[in-house]
PDB file of C-alpha atoms and ligand atoms in Angstrom:
ATOM      1  CA  UNK A   1       1.727   7.775 -51.535  1.00  0.00           C
ATOM      2  CA  UNK A   2       2.150   4.656 -50.361  1.00  0.00           C
ATOM      3  CA  UNK A   3       3.372   4.165 -46.605  1.00  0.00           C
ATOM      4  CA  UNK A   4       6.069   1.737 -46.397  1.00  0.00           C
ATOM      5  CA  UNK A   5       6.990  -1.285 -43.825  1.00  0.00           C
ATOM      6  CA  UNK A   6       9.867  -0.286 -40.808  1.00  0.00           C
ATOM      7  CA  UNK A   7      12.040  -2.871 -40.129  1.00  0.00           C
ATOM      8  CA  UNK A   8      12.337  -3.420 -36.307  1.00  0.00           C
ATOM      9  CA  UNK A   9      15.580  -3.902 -34.146  1.00  0.00           C
ATOM     10  CA  UNK A  10      17.326  -6.513 -33.821  1.00  0.00           C
ATOM     11  CA  UNK A  11      17.116  -6.809 -37.898  1.00  0.00           C
ATOM     12  CA  UNK A  12      20.923  -7.030 -39.048  1.00  0.00           C
ATOM     13  CA  UNK A  13      19.487  -4.811 -42.024  1.00  0.00           C
ATOM     14  CA  UNK A  14      19.258  -1.930 -39.371  1.00  0.00           C
ATOM     15  CA  UNK A  15      23.021  -2.436 -39.333  1.00  0.00           C
ATOM     16  CA  UNK A  16      23.748  -1.207 -42.713  1.00  0.00           C
ATOM     17  CA  UNK A  17      25.777   1.794 -43.552  1.00  0.00           C
ATOM     18  CA  UNK A  18      23.990   4.370 -46.099  1.00  0.00           C
ATOM     19  CA  UNK A  19      25.627   5.283 -49.699  1.00  0.00           C
ATOM     20  CA  UNK A  20      25.744   8.684 -50.734  1.00  0.00           C
ATOM     21  CA  UNK A  21      23.007   9.598 -53.179  1.00  0.00           C
ATOM     22  CA  UNK A  22      23.957  10.589 -56.245  1.00  0.00           C
ATOM     23  CA  UNK A  23      21.139  12.445 -58.239  1.00  0.00           C
ATOM     24  CA  UNK A  24      18.406  13.801 -56.227  1.00  0.00           C
ATOM     25  CA  UNK A  25      15.572  12.427 -59.530  1.00  0.00           C
ATOM     26  CA  UNK A  26      11.406  11.736 -59.154  1.00  0.00           C
ATOM     27  CA  UNK A  27      12.261   8.555 -57.118  1.00  0.00           C
ATOM     28  CA  UNK A  28      14.326  10.119 -54.134  1.00  0.00           C
ATOM     29  CA  UNK A  29      11.232  12.634 -54.214  1.00  0.00           C
ATOM     30  CA  UNK A  30       9.149   9.861 -54.335  1.00  0.00           C
ATOM     31  CA  UNK A  31      10.859   7.929 -52.022  1.00  0.00           C
ATOM     32  CA  UNK A  32      10.805  11.162 -49.294  1.00  0.00           C
ATOM     33  CA  UNK A  33       7.490  11.630 -50.719  1.00  0.00           C
ATOM     34  CA  UNK A  34       6.380   7.927 -49.117  1.00  0.00           C
ATOM     35  CA  UNK A  35       9.359   8.317 -46.010  1.00  0.00           C
ATOM     36  CA  UNK A  36       7.485  11.440 -44.698  1.00  0.00           C
ATOM     37  CA  UNK A  37       3.675   9.457 -45.258  1.00  0.00           C
ATOM     38  CA  UNK A  38       4.949   6.538 -43.412  1.00  0.00           C
ATOM     39  CA  UNK A  39       6.284   9.030 -40.726  1.00  0.00           C
ATOM     40  CA  UNK A  40       3.215  11.068 -39.949  1.00  0.00           C
ATOM     41  CA  UNK A  41       1.151   7.727 -39.469  1.00  0.00           C
ATOM     42  CA  UNK A  42       3.723   5.623 -37.134  1.00  0.00           C
ATOM     43  CA  UNK A  43       3.493   8.332 -35.696  1.00  0.00           C
ATOM     44  CA  UNK A  44       7.101  10.378 -35.737  1.00  0.00           C
ATOM     45  CA  UNK A  45       8.995  13.132 -35.497  1.00  0.00           C
ATOM     46  CA  UNK A  46      11.900  12.077 -37.664  1.00  0.00           C
ATOM     47  CA  UNK A  47      12.726   8.533 -40.716  1.00  0.00           C
ATOM     48  CA  UNK A  48      15.851   7.200 -41.481  1.00  0.00           C
ATOM     49  CA  UNK A  49      15.337   4.974 -45.130  1.00  0.00           C
ATOM     50  CA  UNK A  50      17.965   2.513 -43.509  1.00  0.00           C
ATOM     51  CA  UNK A  51      14.577   2.160 -41.351  1.00  0.00           C
ATOM     52  CA  UNK A  52      12.815   1.181 -44.219  1.00  0.00           C
ATOM     53  CA  UNK A  53      15.326  -0.744 -45.773  1.00  0.00           C
ATOM     54  CA  UNK A  54      16.312   1.901 -48.056  1.00  0.00           C
ATOM     55  CA  UNK A  55      20.649   2.263 -47.938  1.00  0.00           C
ATOM     56  CA  UNK A  56      20.744   5.381 -49.243  1.00  0.00           C
ATOM     57  CA  UNK A  57      21.546   8.972 -47.136  1.00  0.00           C
ATOM     58  CA  UNK A  58      17.937  10.255 -47.004  1.00  0.00           C
ATOM     59  CA  UNK A  59      16.403  11.791 -43.895  1.00  0.00           C
ATOM     60  CA  UNK A  60      12.900  13.086 -42.990  1.00  0.00           C
ATOM     61  CA  UNK A  61      12.533  15.091 -39.797  1.00  0.00           C
ATOM     62  CA  UNK A  62       9.015  16.625 -38.498  1.00  0.00           C
ATOM     63  CA  UNK A  63       9.444  18.001 -35.373  1.00  0.00           C
ATOM     64  CA  UNK A  64       6.615  21.138 -35.251  1.00  0.00           C
ATOM     65  CA  UNK A  65       3.559  20.220 -32.994  1.00  0.00           C
ATOM     66  CA  UNK A  66       1.062  20.977 -36.198  1.00  0.00           C
ATOM     67  CA  UNK A  67       3.066  18.674 -38.017  1.00  0.00           C
ATOM     68  CA  UNK A  68       3.942  20.777 -40.851  1.00  0.00           C
ATOM     69  CA  UNK A  69       6.972  21.255 -41.566  1.00  0.00           C
ATOM     70  CA  UNK A  70       8.540  18.336 -43.038  1.00  0.00           C
ATOM     71  CA  UNK A  71      12.375  18.875 -43.755  1.00  0.00           C
ATOM     72  CA  UNK A  72      14.369  16.338 -46.143  1.00  0.00           C
ATOM     73  CA  UNK A  73      17.613  16.248 -45.317  1.00  0.00           C
ATOM     74  CA  UNK A  74      20.107  14.088 -48.169  1.00  0.00           C
ATOM     75  CA  UNK A  75      23.904  13.313 -47.606  1.00  0.00           C
ATOM     76  CA  UNK A  76      24.244  15.203 -44.308  1.00  0.00           C
ATOM     77  CA  UNK A  77      27.267  16.112 -42.979  1.00  0.00           C
ATOM     78  CA  UNK A  78      27.583  17.727 -39.284  1.00  0.00           C
ATOM     79  CA  UNK A  79      30.094  20.525 -40.274  1.00  0.00           C
ATOM     80  CA  UNK A  80      30.106  21.242 -36.332  1.00  0.00           C
ATOM     81  CA  UNK A  81      28.610  20.271 -32.829  1.00  0.00           C
ATOM     82  CA  UNK A  82      28.157  21.835 -29.504  1.00  0.00           C
ATOM     83  CA  UNK A  83      27.747  21.046 -25.798  1.00  0.00           C
ATOM     84  CA  UNK A  84      25.832  18.413 -24.666  1.00  0.00           C
ATOM     85  CA  UNK A  85      22.041  17.170 -23.843  1.00  0.00           C
ATOM     86  CA  UNK A  86      20.359  14.115 -22.319  1.00  0.00           C
ATOM     87  CA  UNK A  87      17.128  13.363 -23.920  1.00  0.00           C
ATOM     88  CA  UNK A  88      14.286  10.496 -23.135  1.00  0.00           C
ATOM     89  CA  UNK A  89      14.716   9.104 -26.820  1.00  0.00           C
ATOM     90  CA  UNK A  90      12.552   6.178 -28.440  1.00  0.00           C
ATOM     91  CA  UNK A  91      12.316   4.767 -32.118  1.00  0.00           C
ATOM     92  CA  UNK A  92      10.191   3.302 -34.594  1.00  0.00           C
ATOM     93  CA  UNK A  93      12.594   0.484 -35.135  1.00  0.00           C
ATOM     94  CA  UNK A  94      12.625   0.075 -31.704  1.00  0.00           C
ATOM     95  CA  UNK A  95       8.590  -0.468 -31.129  1.00  0.00           C
ATOM     96  CA  UNK A  96       7.765   0.233 -26.916  1.00  0.00           C
ATOM     97  CA  UNK A  97      11.643   1.242 -26.192  1.00  0.00           C
ATOM     98  CA  UNK A  98      12.275   5.313 -23.959  1.00  0.00           C
ATOM     99  CA  UNK A  99      15.660   4.777 -22.466  1.00  0.00           C
ATOM    100  CA  UNK A 100      17.892   8.410 -21.506  1.00  0.00           C
ATOM    101  CA  UNK A 101      21.082   9.304 -24.534  1.00  0.00           C
ATOM    102  CA  UNK A 102      24.059  12.002 -24.144  1.00  0.00           C
ATOM    103  CA  UNK A 103      23.886  14.047 -27.723  1.00  0.00           C
ATOM    104  CA  UNK A 104      25.659  16.939 -28.629  1.00  0.00           C
ATOM    105  CA  UNK A 105      23.171  20.116 -27.641  1.00  0.00           C
ATOM    106  CA  UNK A 106      24.047  22.217 -31.005  1.00  0.00           C
ATOM    107  CA  UNK A 107      24.644  21.130 -34.561  1.00  0.00           C
ATOM    108  CA  UNK A 108      25.338  22.843 -37.631  1.00  0.00           C
ATOM    109  CA  UNK A 109      23.787  20.667 -40.469  1.00  0.00           C
ATOM    110  CA  UNK A 110      25.147  20.666 -44.794  1.00  0.00           C
ATOM    111  CA  UNK A 111      22.406  18.671 -46.599  1.00  0.00           C
ATOM    112  CA  UNK A 112      21.277  18.654 -49.994  1.00  0.00           C
ATOM    113  CA  UNK A 113      17.724  19.119 -50.265  1.00  0.00           C
ATOM    114  CA  UNK A 114      14.672  17.787 -52.125  1.00  0.00           C
ATOM    115  CA  UNK A 115      15.480  20.132 -55.003  1.00  0.00           C
ATOM    116  CA  UNK A 116      19.326  18.433 -54.849  1.00  0.00           C
ATOM    117  CA  UNK A 117      20.314  21.978 -54.019  1.00  0.00           C
ATOM    118  CA  UNK A 118      22.990  22.509 -50.656  1.00  0.00           C
ATOM    119  CA  UNK A 119      21.974  24.458 -47.572  1.00  0.00           C
ATOM    120  CA  UNK A 120      23.269  25.028 -44.292  1.00  0.00           C
ATOM    121  CA  UNK A 121      21.171  24.742 -40.710  1.00  0.00           C
ATOM    122  CA  UNK A 122      21.938  24.883 -37.357  1.00  0.00           C
ATOM    123  CA  UNK A 123      19.750  23.111 -35.042  1.00  0.00           C
ATOM    124  CA  UNK A 124      19.306  22.743 -30.900  1.00  0.00           C
ATOM    125  CA  UNK A 125      16.958  21.057 -28.870  1.00  0.00           C
ATOM    126  CA  UNK A 126      14.637  17.935 -30.419  1.00  0.00           C
ATOM    127  CA  UNK A 127      15.424  18.930 -33.839  1.00  0.00           C
ATOM    128  CA  UNK A 128      19.726  18.594 -33.157  1.00  0.00           C
ATOM    129  CA  UNK A 129      18.512  15.284 -31.449  1.00  0.00           C
ATOM    130  CA  UNK A 130      16.559  14.190 -33.842  1.00  0.00           C
ATOM    131  CA  UNK A 131      18.989  14.962 -36.104  1.00  0.00           C
ATOM    132  CA  UNK A 132      21.433  12.404 -34.437  1.00  0.00           C
ATOM    133  CA  UNK A 133      19.611  10.021 -34.545  1.00  0.00           C
ATOM    134  CA  UNK A 134      18.009  10.044 -37.659  1.00  0.00           C
ATOM    135  CA  UNK A 135      22.072  10.167 -39.019  1.00  0.00           C
ATOM    136  CA  UNK A 136      23.248   7.123 -36.607  1.00  0.00           C
ATOM    137  CA  UNK A 137      20.875   5.334 -38.831  1.00  0.00           C
ATOM    138  CA  UNK A 138      22.642   6.164 -41.834  1.00  0.00           C
ATOM    139  CA  UNK A 139      25.347   4.738 -40.098  1.00  0.00           C
ATOM    140  CA  UNK A 140      23.927   1.990 -38.726  1.00  0.00           C
ATOM    141  CA  UNK A 141      23.554   2.529 -35.717  1.00  0.00           C
ATOM    142  CA  UNK A 142      20.529   2.399 -33.337  1.00  0.00           C
ATOM    143  CA  UNK A 143      19.681   4.374 -30.442  1.00  0.00           C
ATOM    144  CA  UNK A 144      19.600   1.415 -28.268  1.00  0.00           C
ATOM    145  CA  UNK A 145      24.251   0.817 -28.944  1.00  0.00           C
ATOM    146  CA  UNK A 146      24.804   3.538 -26.488  1.00  0.00           C
ATOM    147  CA  UNK A 147      22.828   1.851 -23.359  1.00  0.00           C
ATOM    148  CA  UNK A 148      25.338  -1.091 -21.568  1.00  0.00           C
ATOM    149  CA  UNK A 149      25.362  -4.711 -22.599  1.00  0.00           C
ATOM    150  CA  UNK A 150      22.847  -5.207 -20.374  1.00  0.00           C
ATOM    151  CA  UNK A 151      20.417  -3.514 -21.230  1.00  0.00           C
ATOM    152  CA  UNK A 152      20.581  -4.130 -24.904  1.00  0.00           C
ATOM    153  CA  UNK A 153      20.559  -7.845 -24.019  1.00  0.00           C
ATOM    154  CA  UNK A 154      17.112  -7.152 -22.693  1.00  0.00           C
ATOM    155  CA  UNK A 155      15.496  -5.083 -25.260  1.00  0.00           C
ATOM    156  CA  UNK A 156      17.149  -7.568 -27.995  1.00  0.00           C
ATOM    157  CA  UNK A 157      14.790 -10.650 -25.902  1.00  0.00           C
ATOM    158  CA  UNK A 158      12.222  -8.491 -25.745  1.00  0.00           C
ATOM    159  CA  UNK A 159      11.350  -7.691 -29.452  1.00  0.00           C
ATOM    160  CA  UNK A 160      12.446 -10.505 -30.546  1.00  0.00           C
ATOM    161  CA  UNK A 161       9.626 -12.527 -28.052  1.00  0.00           C
ATOM    162  CA  UNK A 162       7.613  -9.438 -29.585  1.00  0.00           C
ATOM    163  CA  UNK A 163       8.333 -10.354 -32.976  1.00  0.00           C
ATOM    164  CA  UNK A 164       7.677 -14.107 -32.539  1.00  0.00           C
ATOM    165  CA  UNK A 165       3.749 -12.794 -31.093  1.00  0.00           C
ATOM    166  CA  UNK A 166       2.892 -10.616 -33.876  1.00  0.00           C
ATOM    167  CA  UNK A 167       4.477 -12.601 -36.281  1.00  0.00           C
TER     168      UNK A 167
HETATM  169  O1  GNR B   1       9.768   9.718 -33.793  1.00  0.00           O
HETATM  170  C1  GNR B   1      10.672   9.319 -32.670  1.00  0.00           C
HETATM  171  N1  GNR B   1      11.033  10.228 -31.871  1.00  0.00           N
HETATM  172  C2  GNR B   1      12.180  10.603 -30.513  1.00  0.00           C
HETATM  173  C3  GNR B   1      12.156  10.504 -29.394  1.00  0.00           C
HETATM  174  C4  GNR B   1      13.466  11.115 -29.108  1.00  0.00           C
HETATM  175  C5  GNR B   1      14.394  11.932 -29.841  1.00  0.00           C
HETATM  176  C6  GNR B   1      14.232  10.980 -31.444  1.00  0.00           C
HETATM  177  C7  GNR B   1      13.207  10.480 -31.244  1.00  0.00           C
HETATM  178  S1  GNR B   1      13.835   9.862 -33.467  1.00  0.00           S
HETATM  179  C8  GNR B   1      11.901   9.035 -33.333  1.00  0.00           C
HETATM  180  C9  GNR B   1      11.514   8.234 -34.705  1.00  0.00           C
HETATM  181  C10 GNR B   1      12.660   7.393 -35.203  1.00  0.00           C
HETATM  182  O2  GNR B   1      12.553   6.355 -34.792  1.00  0.00           O
HETATM  183  N2  GNR B   1      13.392   7.955 -36.002  1.00  0.00           N
HETATM  184  O3  GNR B   1      14.995   7.183 -36.462  1.00  0.00           O
HETATM  185 NI1   NI B   2      14.690   6.007 -34.789  1.00  0.00          NI
END
């Protein structure tokens, strides 16, 4: 197991569209395990492969209180969505920024698990939000892109300065 370096907004690599995983093999399972370790250490409730500069459709999520419910989604698809909810979001690739985003309140998702088998899941609340946030990463979209251009440019300059100070 190893922790992986997370890339930070406005890194252009965060806008890469992830390719489908064509075979769930040992290297995919190793990457998923390393992503889970990285997510728990951060700590965060989800992580997309995009954020560790691996551009394949792989997500890990654990929204449980006690970090006991790791879920892995490979090649996820949203089959249905209902309703709207507003919630405060953060992102491990946008440290220190928390802003309100509107998402679907309920989703039905199909994905492959680490065993390569398809499964379906219905989600609401934080899990639904997290699935949508992570699936956006796989499309190259960061949550700040839902905000006004003014807010985006403020966040960019704040994080660019932060990167200079911590480099
Ligand atoms: O840790 C995370 N918390 C979070 C809170 C509200 C909405 C979405 C998230 S996902 C985020 C981890 C992350 O950046 N995943 O891409
Ligand atoms: Ni994120």
